Amino acid sequence: MEKKDLLTKGKAKELFKTEDANKLVMEFTDDTSAFDGKKIEQLAGKGTVNNRFNNFIMRHLDSKGIPCHLLEEINDRESLVLSLDMFPIECVVRNYAAGSICKRLGLEEGMKFKNPIFEFFYKDDDLGDPMINDNHIISFGWAGEEDIDHLKKLTLEINDYLVDLFLKADLILVDFKLEFGKNLEKIYLGDEFTPDGCRIWDKETKKKLDKDRFRQDLGDVVESYQEIAYRIGVDLK
Ligand code: ADP
Ligand code: UDP
Protein backbone atom coordinates (compact mmCIF):
# COMPACT_ATOMS: atom_id res chain seq x y z
CA MET A 1 0.00 0.00 0.00
CA GLU A 2 1.44 3.39 -1.04
CA LYS A 3 2.55 5.84 1.64
CA LYS A 4 0.92 9.27 1.23
CA ASP A 5 1.02 12.50 3.32
CA LEU A 6 2.54 12.61 6.80
CA LEU A 7 -0.27 12.55 9.38
CA THR A 8 1.64 12.67 12.68
CA LYS A 9 5.30 13.07 13.56
CA GLY A 10 5.85 11.85 17.10
CA LYS A 11 9.05 11.47 19.10
CA ALA A 12 9.82 7.95 17.87
CA LYS A 13 7.40 7.22 15.05
CA GLU A 14 5.80 8.81 12.01
CA LEU A 15 2.32 8.00 10.75
CA PHE A 16 1.43 8.37 7.07
CA LYS A 17 -1.93 8.31 5.32
CA THR A 18 -2.56 5.74 2.60
CA GLU A 19 -5.15 5.57 -0.21
CA ASP A 20 -7.39 3.76 2.31
CA ALA A 21 -8.70 6.22 4.95
CA ASN A 22 -8.91 3.30 7.39
CA LYS A 23 -5.23 2.34 7.16
CA LEU A 24 -2.00 4.12 8.10
CA VAL A 25 1.68 3.39 7.61
CA MET A 26 3.53 3.52 10.92
CA GLU A 27 7.27 4.12 10.56
CA PHE A 28 9.61 3.51 13.49
CA THR A 29 12.50 6.00 13.38
CA ASP A 30 15.87 5.82 15.17
CA ASP A 31 14.90 8.88 17.25
CA THR A 32 15.06 8.14 20.96
CA SER A 33 13.67 10.54 23.52
CA ALA A 34 13.30 10.70 27.28
CA PHE A 35 12.11 13.12 29.94
CA ASP A 36 9.12 14.27 27.83
CA GLY A 37 11.31 15.03 24.82
CA LYS A 38 14.02 16.95 26.70
CA LYS A 39 16.71 14.36 25.87
CA ILE A 40 16.80 13.26 22.22
CA GLU A 41 19.32 11.13 20.29
CA GLN A 42 19.44 9.01 17.16
CA LEU A 43 20.32 5.39 17.89
CA ALA A 44 21.18 3.47 14.70
CA GLY A 45 19.02 0.39 14.20
CA LYS A 46 16.49 1.16 16.94
CA GLY A 47 13.62 1.72 14.49
CA THR A 48 14.11 -1.72 12.96
CA VAL A 49 14.29 -3.58 16.27
CA ASN A 50 11.22 -1.78 17.58
CA ASN A 51 9.15 -2.43 14.45
CA ARG A 52 9.90 -6.15 14.54
CA PHE A 53 9.56 -6.30 18.35
CA ASN A 54 6.21 -4.55 18.32
CA ASN A 55 4.84 -6.76 15.56
CA PHE A 56 5.91 -9.90 17.43
CA ILE A 57 4.16 -8.71 20.61
CA MET A 58 1.00 -7.58 18.78
CA ARG A 59 0.74 -10.88 16.91
CA HIS A 60 1.16 -12.71 20.22
CA LEU A 61 -1.57 -10.61 21.90
CA ASP A 62 -3.83 -10.98 18.87
CA SER A 63 -3.51 -14.77 19.17
CA LYS A 64 -4.78 -14.41 22.75
CA GLY A 65 -7.84 -12.44 21.59
CA ILE A 66 -6.64 -8.88 22.26
CA PRO A 67 -7.66 -6.60 19.35
CA CYS A 68 -4.49 -4.87 18.06
CA HIS A 69 -4.08 -2.23 15.35
CA LEU A 70 -1.37 -4.15 13.43
CA LEU A 71 -2.44 -5.21 9.92
CA GLU A 72 0.87 -6.22 8.28
CA GLU A 73 4.61 -5.66 8.37
CA ILE A 74 5.69 -3.76 5.26
CA ASN A 75 9.48 -3.71 5.71
CA ASP A 76 12.07 -3.46 8.49
CA ARG A 77 10.83 -0.06 9.72
CA GLU A 78 7.26 0.24 8.47
CA SER A 79 4.00 -1.52 9.26
CA LEU A 80 0.44 -1.05 8.12
CA VAL A 81 -1.96 -0.32 10.98
CA LEU A 82 -5.64 0.40 11.44
CA SER A 83 -6.33 4.12 11.79
CA LEU A 84 -7.58 4.78 15.32
CA ASP A 85 -9.16 7.66 17.13
CA MET A 86 -6.72 7.60 20.05
CA PHE A 87 -7.68 8.23 23.67
CA PRO A 88 -5.35 11.02 24.95
CA ILE A 89 -4.48 8.67 27.79
CA GLU A 90 -1.57 6.42 28.77
CA CYS A 91 -2.44 3.18 30.57
CA VAL A 92 0.42 2.10 32.84
CA VAL A 93 0.78 -1.16 34.75
CA ARG A 94 3.47 -1.75 37.35
CA ASN A 95 4.53 -5.13 38.72
CA TYR A 96 7.66 -3.81 40.48
CA ALA A 97 8.57 -0.33 41.72
CA ALA A 98 10.62 1.79 39.31
CA GLY A 99 10.55 5.23 37.74
CA SER A 100 7.99 7.85 38.68
CA ILE A 101 6.19 5.82 41.36
CA CYS A 102 9.44 5.62 43.36
CA LYS A 103 9.76 9.41 43.40
CA ARG A 104 6.05 9.99 44.02
CA LEU A 105 5.66 7.52 46.90
CA GLY A 106 9.25 7.23 48.17
CA LEU A 107 9.60 3.57 47.19
CA GLU A 108 12.80 1.65 46.71
CA GLU A 109 13.36 0.47 43.12
CA GLY A 110 12.75 -3.25 42.68
CA MET A 111 10.02 -3.74 45.31
CA LYS A 112 7.53 -6.34 44.05
CA PHE A 113 3.87 -5.34 44.39
CA LYS A 114 1.32 -7.82 45.80
CA ASN A 115 -0.95 -6.96 42.87
CA PRO A 116 -0.23 -5.17 39.59
CA ILE A 117 -0.86 -1.42 39.99
CA PHE A 118 -2.85 0.31 37.25
CA GLU A 119 -2.46 4.06 36.61
CA PHE A 120 -3.81 6.53 34.02
CA PHE A 121 -1.72 9.45 32.74
CA TYR A 122 -2.77 12.34 30.52
CA LYS A 123 -0.66 12.27 27.35
CA ASP A 124 0.75 15.80 27.24
CA ASP A 125 4.52 16.39 27.10
CA ASP A 126 4.21 20.12 27.94
CA LEU A 127 2.49 19.19 31.21
CA GLY A 128 4.90 16.29 31.87
CA ASP A 129 2.19 13.61 31.36
CA PRO A 130 0.39 14.16 34.70
CA MET A 131 -1.32 11.29 36.51
CA ILE A 132 -5.13 11.39 36.27
CA ASN A 133 -8.00 9.22 37.46
CA ASP A 134 -11.32 7.96 36.07
CA ASN A 135 -13.13 11.15 37.15
CA HIS A 136 -10.86 13.37 35.05
CA ILE A 137 -11.37 11.14 32.02
CA ILE A 138 -15.16 11.15 32.37
CA SER A 139 -15.40 14.88 33.23
CA PHE A 140 -13.21 15.90 30.28
CA GLY A 141 -15.29 13.65 27.99
CA TRP A 142 -12.31 11.56 26.85
CA ALA A 143 -14.05 8.25 27.59
CA GLY A 144 -17.11 6.88 29.37
CA GLU A 145 -17.26 4.51 32.32
CA GLU A 146 -17.71 1.44 30.14
CA ASP A 147 -14.67 2.29 28.00
CA ILE A 148 -12.60 3.01 31.10
CA ASP A 149 -13.46 -0.40 32.53
CA HIS A 150 -12.56 -1.99 29.22
CA LEU A 151 -9.19 -0.16 29.03
CA LYS A 152 -8.28 -1.36 32.53
CA LYS A 153 -9.39 -4.94 31.82
CA LEU A 154 -7.48 -5.11 28.51
CA THR A 155 -4.32 -3.60 30.03
CA LEU A 156 -4.30 -6.02 32.98
CA GLU A 157 -5.00 -8.99 30.67
CA ILE A 158 -2.11 -7.90 28.45
CA ASN A 159 0.06 -7.70 31.58
CA ASP A 160 -0.75 -11.34 32.42
CA TYR A 161 0.13 -12.54 28.90
CA LEU A 162 3.35 -10.52 28.71
CA VAL A 163 4.59 -11.30 32.24
CA ASP A 164 4.38 -14.99 31.18
CA LEU A 165 6.03 -14.43 27.82
CA PHE A 166 9.02 -12.60 29.34
CA LEU A 167 9.32 -14.92 32.33
CA LYS A 168 9.80 -17.86 29.95
CA ALA A 169 12.89 -16.00 28.71
CA ASP A 170 14.09 -15.32 32.30
CA LEU A 171 13.07 -11.68 32.00
CA ILE A 172 11.04 -9.59 34.45
CA LEU A 173 8.39 -7.22 33.10
CA VAL A 174 8.66 -4.39 35.61
CA ASP A 175 6.19 -1.90 34.11
CA PHE A 176 4.88 -0.63 30.78
CA LYS A 177 2.69 1.95 29.06
CA LEU A 178 -0.03 1.29 26.50
CA GLU A 179 -2.16 3.54 24.29
CA PHE A 180 -5.55 2.54 22.94
CA GLY A 181 -7.90 3.96 20.31
CA LYS A 182 -11.24 3.32 18.67
CA ASN A 183 -12.24 2.33 15.15
CA LEU A 184 -15.98 1.99 14.49
CA GLU A 185 -16.72 1.96 18.24
CA LYS A 186 -14.36 -0.96 18.89
CA ILE A 187 -11.33 -0.49 21.15
CA TYR A 188 -7.94 -1.62 19.80
CA LEU A 189 -4.46 -1.61 21.27
CA GLY A 190 -2.61 1.04 19.25
CA ASP A 191 0.81 2.66 19.26
CA GLU A 192 3.53 0.19 20.31
CA PHE A 193 4.82 -2.25 22.87
CA THR A 194 8.63 -2.07 22.68
CA PRO A 195 11.51 -1.60 25.14
CA ASP A 196 11.01 2.15 24.58
CA GLY A 197 7.79 2.02 26.59
CA CYS A 198 8.41 -0.62 29.23
CA ARG A 199 10.96 -1.76 31.79
CA ILE A 200 12.45 -5.23 31.47
CA TRP A 201 15.18 -6.65 33.71
CA ASP A 202 17.17 -9.86 33.53
CA LYS A 203 15.65 -12.17 36.15
CA GLU A 204 18.95 -13.25 37.74
CA THR A 205 21.22 -10.21 37.44
CA LYS A 206 18.44 -7.53 37.42
CA LYS A 207 20.33 -5.87 34.56
CA LYS A 208 18.18 -3.19 32.90
CA LEU A 209 17.56 -3.98 29.24
CA ASP A 210 15.05 -1.22 28.34
CA LYS A 211 14.98 2.54 27.76
CA ASP A 212 16.36 3.19 31.25
CA ARG A 213 19.73 2.39 29.59
CA PHE A 214 19.18 5.56 27.54
CA ARG A 215 17.64 7.62 30.36
CA GLN A 216 20.50 6.73 32.72
CA ASP A 217 23.34 6.76 30.13
CA LEU A 218 24.12 3.07 30.70
CA GLY A 219 25.11 2.42 27.06
CA ASP A 220 24.32 -0.52 24.72
CA VAL A 221 20.71 0.62 24.29
CA VAL A 222 19.93 -0.98 20.91
CA GLU A 223 22.04 -4.05 21.79
CA SER A 224 19.92 -4.55 24.92
CA TYR A 225 16.68 -4.24 22.93
CA GLN A 226 18.12 -6.84 20.53
CA GLU A 227 18.97 -9.12 23.46
CA ILE A 228 15.37 -9.08 24.73
CA ALA A 229 14.12 -9.67 21.18
CA TYR A 230 16.48 -12.62 20.72
CA ARG A 231 15.51 -14.13 24.08
CA ILE A 232 11.74 -14.05 23.43
CA GLY A 233 12.14 -15.28 19.85
CA VAL A 234 11.60 -12.18 17.70
CA ASP A 235 13.00 -12.72 14.20
CA LEU A 236 15.13 -9.61 13.55
CA LYS A 237 16.16 -10.98 10.07
P1 ADP B 1 4.78 10.59 20.97
O1 ADP B 1 4.87 10.00 22.33
O2 ADP B 1 5.64 11.76 20.73
O3 ADP B 1 3.36 10.79 20.56
P2 ADP B 1 5.28 8.59 18.92
O4 ADP B 1 6.43 8.79 18.04
O5 ADP B 1 5.05 7.27 19.54
O6 ADP B 1 5.49 9.57 20.10
O7 ADP B 1 3.98 9.07 18.15
C1 ADP B 1 3.08 8.23 17.59
C2 ADP B 1 1.72 8.91 17.65
O8 ADP B 1 0.80 8.15 16.88
C3 ADP B 1 1.16 8.99 19.05
O9 ADP B 1 0.54 10.23 19.23
C4 ADP B 1 0.11 7.86 19.09
O10 ADP B 1 -0.95 8.14 19.99
C5 ADP B 1 -0.38 7.87 17.65
N1 ADP B 1 -0.89 6.57 17.18
C6 ADP B 1 -0.40 5.34 17.46
N2 ADP B 1 -1.10 4.37 16.82
C7 ADP B 1 -2.08 5.00 16.12
C8 ADP B 1 -3.14 4.55 15.26
N3 ADP B 1 -3.33 3.26 14.99
N4 ADP B 1 -3.95 5.49 14.71
C9 ADP B 1 -3.77 6.81 14.97
N5 ADP B 1 -2.79 7.29 15.77
C10 ADP B 1 -1.96 6.40 16.34
N1 UDP C 1 6.24 5.36 29.75
C1 UDP C 1 6.25 5.63 28.41
N2 UDP C 1 5.95 6.87 27.97
C2 UDP C 1 5.63 7.88 28.80
C3 UDP C 1 5.61 7.62 30.19
C4 UDP C 1 5.92 6.35 30.64
O1 UDP C 1 6.51 4.73 27.61
O2 UDP C 1 5.35 8.99 28.33
C5 UDP C 1 6.56 4.02 30.25
C6 UDP C 1 7.95 3.94 30.87
O3 UDP C 1 8.91 3.53 29.93
C7 UDP C 1 7.76 2.89 31.94
C8 UDP C 1 6.28 3.03 32.35
O4 UDP C 1 5.64 3.69 31.27
O5 UDP C 1 7.95 1.60 31.41
C9 UDP C 1 6.09 3.82 33.64
O6 UDP C 1 6.75 5.04 33.50
P1 UDP C 1 6.94 6.03 34.75
O7 UDP C 1 5.60 6.55 35.16
O8 UDP C 1 7.74 5.35 35.79
O9 UDP C 1 7.68 7.27 34.15
P2 UDP C 1 9.22 7.53 33.87
O10 UDP C 1 9.87 7.74 35.19
O11 UDP C 1 9.71 6.32 33.14
O12 UDP C 1 9.18 8.74 33.02
CSV table of C-alpha atoms and ligand atoms in Angstrom, one decimal:
chain,number,residue,atom,x,y,z
A,1,MET,CA,0.0,0.0,0.0
A,2,GLU,CA,1.4,3.4,-1.0
A,3,LYS,CA,2.6,5.8,1.6
A,4,LYS,CA,0.9,9.3,1.2
A,5,ASP,CA,1.0,12.5,3.3
A,6,LEU,CA,2.5,12.6,6.8
A,7,LEU,CA,-0.3,12.5,9.4
A,8,THR,CA,1.6,12.7,12.7
A,9,LYS,CA,5.3,13.1,13.6
A,10,GLY,CA,5.9,11.8,17.1
A,11,LYS,CA,9.1,11.5,19.1
A,12,ALA,CA,9.8,7.9,17.9
A,13,LYS,CA,7.4,7.2,15.1
A,14,GLU,CA,5.8,8.8,12.0
A,15,LEU,CA,2.3,8.0,10.8
A,16,PHE,CA,1.4,8.4,7.1
A,17,LYS,CA,-1.9,8.3,5.3
A,18,THR,CA,-2.6,5.7,2.6
A,19,GLU,CA,-5.1,5.6,-0.2
A,20,ASP,CA,-7.4,3.8,2.3
A,21,ALA,CA,-8.7,6.2,4.9
A,22,ASN,CA,-8.9,3.3,7.4
A,23,LYS,CA,-5.2,2.3,7.2
A,24,LEU,CA,-2.0,4.1,8.1
A,25,VAL,CA,1.7,3.4,7.6
A,26,MET,CA,3.5,3.5,10.9
A,27,GLU,CA,7.3,4.1,10.6
A,28,PHE,CA,9.6,3.5,13.5
A,29,THR,CA,12.5,6.0,13.4
A,30,ASP,CA,15.9,5.8,15.2
A,31,ASP,CA,14.9,8.9,17.3
A,32,THR,CA,15.1,8.1,21.0
A,33,SER,CA,13.7,10.5,23.5
A,34,ALA,CA,13.3,10.7,27.3
A,35,PHE,CA,12.1,13.1,29.9
A,36,ASP,CA,9.1,14.3,27.8
A,37,GLY,CA,11.3,15.0,24.8
A,38,LYS,CA,14.0,17.0,26.7
A,39,LYS,CA,16.7,14.4,25.9
A,40,ILE,CA,16.8,13.3,22.2
A,41,GLU,CA,19.3,11.1,20.3
A,42,GLN,CA,19.4,9.0,17.2
A,43,LEU,CA,20.3,5.4,17.9
A,44,ALA,CA,21.2,3.5,14.7
A,45,GLY,CA,19.0,0.4,14.2
A,46,LYS,CA,16.5,1.2,16.9
A,47,GLY,CA,13.6,1.7,14.5
A,48,THR,CA,14.1,-1.7,13.0
A,49,VAL,CA,14.3,-3.6,16.3
A,50,ASN,CA,11.2,-1.8,17.6
A,51,ASN,CA,9.2,-2.4,14.5
A,52,ARG,CA,9.9,-6.2,14.5
A,53,PHE,CA,9.6,-6.3,18.3
A,54,ASN,CA,6.2,-4.5,18.3
A,55,ASN,CA,4.8,-6.8,15.6
A,56,PHE,CA,5.9,-9.9,17.4
A,57,ILE,CA,4.2,-8.7,20.6
A,58,MET,CA,1.0,-7.6,18.8
A,59,ARG,CA,0.7,-10.9,16.9
A,60,HIS,CA,1.2,-12.7,20.2
A,61,LEU,CA,-1.6,-10.6,21.9
A,62,ASP,CA,-3.8,-11.0,18.9
A,63,SER,CA,-3.5,-14.8,19.2
A,64,LYS,CA,-4.8,-14.4,22.8
A,65,GLY,CA,-7.8,-12.4,21.6
A,66,ILE,CA,-6.6,-8.9,22.3
A,67,PRO,CA,-7.7,-6.6,19.3
A,68,CYS,CA,-4.5,-4.9,18.1
A,69,HIS,CA,-4.1,-2.2,15.3
A,70,LEU,CA,-1.4,-4.2,13.4
A,71,LEU,CA,-2.4,-5.2,9.9
A,72,GLU,CA,0.9,-6.2,8.3
A,73,GLU,CA,4.6,-5.7,8.4
A,74,ILE,CA,5.7,-3.8,5.3
A,75,ASN,CA,9.5,-3.7,5.7
A,76,ASP,CA,12.1,-3.5,8.5
A,77,ARG,CA,10.8,-0.1,9.7
A,78,GLU,CA,7.3,0.2,8.5
A,79,SER,CA,4.0,-1.5,9.3
A,80,LEU,CA,0.4,-1.1,8.1
A,81,VAL,CA,-2.0,-0.3,11.0
A,82,LEU,CA,-5.6,0.4,11.4
A,83,SER,CA,-6.3,4.1,11.8
A,84,LEU,CA,-7.6,4.8,15.3
A,85,ASP,CA,-9.2,7.7,17.1
A,86,MET,CA,-6.7,7.6,20.0
A,87,PHE,CA,-7.7,8.2,23.7
A,88,PRO,CA,-5.4,11.0,25.0
A,89,ILE,CA,-4.5,8.7,27.8
A,90,GLU,CA,-1.6,6.4,28.8
A,91,CYS,CA,-2.4,3.2,30.6
A,92,VAL,CA,0.4,2.1,32.8
A,93,VAL,CA,0.8,-1.2,34.8
A,94,ARG,CA,3.5,-1.7,37.4
A,95,ASN,CA,4.5,-5.1,38.7
A,96,TYR,CA,7.7,-3.8,40.5
A,97,ALA,CA,8.6,-0.3,41.7
A,98,ALA,CA,10.6,1.8,39.3
A,99,GLY,CA,10.6,5.2,37.7
A,100,SER,CA,8.0,7.9,38.7
A,101,ILE,CA,6.2,5.8,41.4
A,102,CYS,CA,9.4,5.6,43.4
A,103,LYS,CA,9.8,9.4,43.4
A,104,ARG,CA,6.0,10.0,44.0
A,105,LEU,CA,5.7,7.5,46.9
A,106,GLY,CA,9.2,7.2,48.2
A,107,LEU,CA,9.6,3.6,47.2
A,108,GLU,CA,12.8,1.6,46.7
A,109,GLU,CA,13.4,0.5,43.1
A,110,GLY,CA,12.8,-3.2,42.7
A,111,MET,CA,10.0,-3.7,45.3
A,112,LYS,CA,7.5,-6.3,44.0
A,113,PHE,CA,3.9,-5.3,44.4
A,114,LYS,CA,1.3,-7.8,45.8
A,115,ASN,CA,-1.0,-7.0,42.9
A,116,PRO,CA,-0.2,-5.2,39.6
A,117,ILE,CA,-0.9,-1.4,40.0
A,118,PHE,CA,-2.8,0.3,37.2
A,119,GLU,CA,-2.5,4.1,36.6
A,120,PHE,CA,-3.8,6.5,34.0
A,121,PHE,CA,-1.7,9.5,32.7
A,122,TYR,CA,-2.8,12.3,30.5
A,123,LYS,CA,-0.7,12.3,27.3
A,124,ASP,CA,0.8,15.8,27.2
A,125,ASP,CA,4.5,16.4,27.1
A,126,ASP,CA,4.2,20.1,27.9
A,127,LEU,CA,2.5,19.2,31.2
A,128,GLY,CA,4.9,16.3,31.9
A,129,ASP,CA,2.2,13.6,31.4
A,130,PRO,CA,0.4,14.2,34.7
A,131,MET,CA,-1.3,11.3,36.5
A,132,ILE,CA,-5.1,11.4,36.3
A,133,ASN,CA,-8.0,9.2,37.5
A,134,ASP,CA,-11.3,8.0,36.1
A,135,ASN,CA,-13.1,11.1,37.1
A,136,HIS,CA,-10.9,13.4,35.1
A,137,ILE,CA,-11.4,11.1,32.0
A,138,ILE,CA,-15.2,11.2,32.4
A,139,SER,CA,-15.4,14.9,33.2
A,140,PHE,CA,-13.2,15.9,30.3
A,141,GLY,CA,-15.3,13.7,28.0
A,142,TRP,CA,-12.3,11.6,26.9
A,143,ALA,CA,-14.1,8.2,27.6
A,144,GLY,CA,-17.1,6.9,29.4
A,145,GLU,CA,-17.3,4.5,32.3
A,146,GLU,CA,-17.7,1.4,30.1
A,147,ASP,CA,-14.7,2.3,28.0
A,148,ILE,CA,-12.6,3.0,31.1
A,149,ASP,CA,-13.5,-0.4,32.5
A,150,HIS,CA,-12.6,-2.0,29.2
A,151,LEU,CA,-9.2,-0.2,29.0
A,152,LYS,CA,-8.3,-1.4,32.5
A,153,LYS,CA,-9.4,-4.9,31.8
A,154,LEU,CA,-7.5,-5.1,28.5
A,155,THR,CA,-4.3,-3.6,30.0
A,156,LEU,CA,-4.3,-6.0,33.0
A,157,GLU,CA,-5.0,-9.0,30.7
A,158,ILE,CA,-2.1,-7.9,28.5
A,159,ASN,CA,0.1,-7.7,31.6
A,160,ASP,CA,-0.8,-11.3,32.4
A,161,TYR,CA,0.1,-12.5,28.9
A,162,LEU,CA,3.3,-10.5,28.7
A,163,VAL,CA,4.6,-11.3,32.2
A,164,ASP,CA,4.4,-15.0,31.2
A,165,LEU,CA,6.0,-14.4,27.8
A,166,PHE,CA,9.0,-12.6,29.3
A,167,LEU,CA,9.3,-14.9,32.3
A,168,LYS,CA,9.8,-17.9,30.0
A,169,ALA,CA,12.9,-16.0,28.7
A,170,ASP,CA,14.1,-15.3,32.3
A,171,LEU,CA,13.1,-11.7,32.0
A,172,ILE,CA,11.0,-9.6,34.5
A,173,LEU,CA,8.4,-7.2,33.1
A,174,VAL,CA,8.7,-4.4,35.6
A,175,ASP,CA,6.2,-1.9,34.1
A,176,PHE,CA,4.9,-0.6,30.8
A,177,LYS,CA,2.7,1.9,29.1
A,178,LEU,CA,0.0,1.3,26.5
A,179,GLU,CA,-2.2,3.5,24.3
A,180,PHE,CA,-5.6,2.5,22.9
A,181,GLY,CA,-7.9,4.0,20.3
A,182,LYS,CA,-11.2,3.3,18.7
A,183,ASN,CA,-12.2,2.3,15.2
A,184,LEU,CA,-16.0,2.0,14.5
A,185,GLU,CA,-16.7,2.0,18.2
A,186,LYS,CA,-14.4,-1.0,18.9
A,187,ILE,CA,-11.3,-0.5,21.2
A,188,TYR,CA,-7.9,-1.6,19.8
A,189,LEU,CA,-4.5,-1.6,21.3
A,190,GLY,CA,-2.6,1.0,19.2
A,191,ASP,CA,0.8,2.7,19.3
A,192,GLU,CA,3.5,0.2,20.3
A,193,PHE,CA,4.8,-2.3,22.9
A,194,THR,CA,8.6,-2.1,22.7
A,195,PRO,CA,11.5,-1.6,25.1
A,196,ASP,CA,11.0,2.2,24.6
A,197,GLY,CA,7.8,2.0,26.6
A,198,CYS,CA,8.4,-0.6,29.2
A,199,ARG,CA,11.0,-1.8,31.8
A,200,ILE,CA,12.5,-5.2,31.5
A,201,TRP,CA,15.2,-6.7,33.7
A,202,ASP,CA,17.2,-9.9,33.5
A,203,LYS,CA,15.6,-12.2,36.2
A,204,GLU,CA,18.9,-13.2,37.7
A,205,THR,CA,21.2,-10.2,37.4
A,206,LYS,CA,18.4,-7.5,37.4
A,207,LYS,CA,20.3,-5.9,34.6
A,208,LYS,CA,18.2,-3.2,32.9
A,209,LEU,CA,17.6,-4.0,29.2
A,210,ASP,CA,15.1,-1.2,28.3
A,211,LYS,CA,15.0,2.5,27.8
A,212,ASP,CA,16.4,3.2,31.2
A,213,ARG,CA,19.7,2.4,29.6
A,214,PHE,CA,19.2,5.6,27.5
A,215,ARG,CA,17.6,7.6,30.4
A,216,GLN,CA,20.5,6.7,32.7
A,217,ASP,CA,23.3,6.8,30.1
A,218,LEU,CA,24.1,3.1,30.7
A,219,GLY,CA,25.1,2.4,27.1
A,220,ASP,CA,24.3,-0.5,24.7
A,221,VAL,CA,20.7,0.6,24.3
A,222,VAL,CA,19.9,-1.0,20.9
A,223,GLU,CA,22.0,-4.0,21.8
A,224,SER,CA,19.9,-4.6,24.9
A,225,TYR,CA,16.7,-4.2,22.9
A,226,GLN,CA,18.1,-6.8,20.5
A,227,GLU,CA,19.0,-9.1,23.5
A,228,ILE,CA,15.4,-9.1,24.7
A,229,ALA,CA,14.1,-9.7,21.2
A,230,TYR,CA,16.5,-12.6,20.7
A,231,ARG,CA,15.5,-14.1,24.1
A,232,ILE,CA,11.7,-14.0,23.4
A,233,GLY,CA,12.1,-15.3,19.8
A,234,VAL,CA,11.6,-12.2,17.7
A,235,ASP,CA,13.0,-12.7,14.2
A,236,LEU,CA,15.1,-9.6,13.6
A,237,LYS,CA,16.2,-11.0,10.1
B,1,ADP,P1,4.8,10.6,21.0
B,1,ADP,O1,4.9,10.0,22.3
B,1,ADP,O2,5.6,11.8,20.7
B,1,ADP,O3,3.4,10.8,20.6
B,1,ADP,P2,5.3,8.6,18.9
B,1,ADP,O4,6.4,8.8,18.0
B,1,ADP,O5,5.0,7.3,19.5
B,1,ADP,O6,5.5,9.6,20.1
B,1,ADP,O7,4.0,9.1,18.2
B,1,ADP,C1,3.1,8.2,17.6
B,1,ADP,C2,1.7,8.9,17.6
B,1,ADP,O8,0.8,8.2,16.9
B,1,ADP,C3,1.2,9.0,19.1
B,1,ADP,O9,0.5,10.2,19.2
B,1,ADP,C4,0.1,7.9,19.1
B,1,ADP,O10,-0.9,8.1,20.0
B,1,ADP,C5,-0.4,7.9,17.7
B,1,ADP,N1,-0.9,6.6,17.2
B,1,ADP,C6,-0.4,5.3,17.5
B,1,ADP,N2,-1.1,4.4,16.8
B,1,ADP,C7,-2.1,5.0,16.1
B,1,ADP,C8,-3.1,4.6,15.3
B,1,ADP,N3,-3.3,3.3,15.0
B,1,ADP,N4,-4.0,5.5,14.7
B,1,ADP,C9,-3.8,6.8,15.0
B,1,ADP,N5,-2.8,7.3,15.8
B,1,ADP,C10,-2.0,6.4,16.3
B,2,UDP,N1,6.2,5.4,29.8
B,2,UDP,C1,6.3,5.6,28.4
B,2,UDP,N2,6.0,6.9,28.0
B,2,UDP,C2,5.6,7.9,28.8
B,2,UDP,C3,5.6,7.6,30.2
B,2,UDP,C4,5.9,6.3,30.6
B,2,UDP,O1,6.5,4.7,27.6
B,2,UDP,O2,5.4,9.0,28.3
B,2,UDP,C5,6.6,4.0,30.2
B,2,UDP,C6,7.9,3.9,30.9
B,2,UDP,O3,8.9,3.5,29.9
B,2,UDP,C7,7.8,2.9,31.9
B,2,UDP,C8,6.3,3.0,32.4
B,2,UDP,O4,5.6,3.7,31.3
B,2,UDP,O5,7.9,1.6,31.4
B,2,UDP,C9,6.1,3.8,33.6
B,2,UDP,O6,6.7,5.0,33.5
B,2,UDP,P1,6.9,6.0,34.8
B,2,UDP,O7,5.6,6.5,35.2
B,2,UDP,O8,7.7,5.4,35.8
B,2,UDP,O9,7.7,7.3,34.1
B,2,UDP,P2,9.2,7.5,33.9
B,2,UDP,O10,9.9,7.7,35.2
B,2,UDP,O11,9.7,6.3,33.1
B,2,UDP,O12,9.2,8.7,33.0
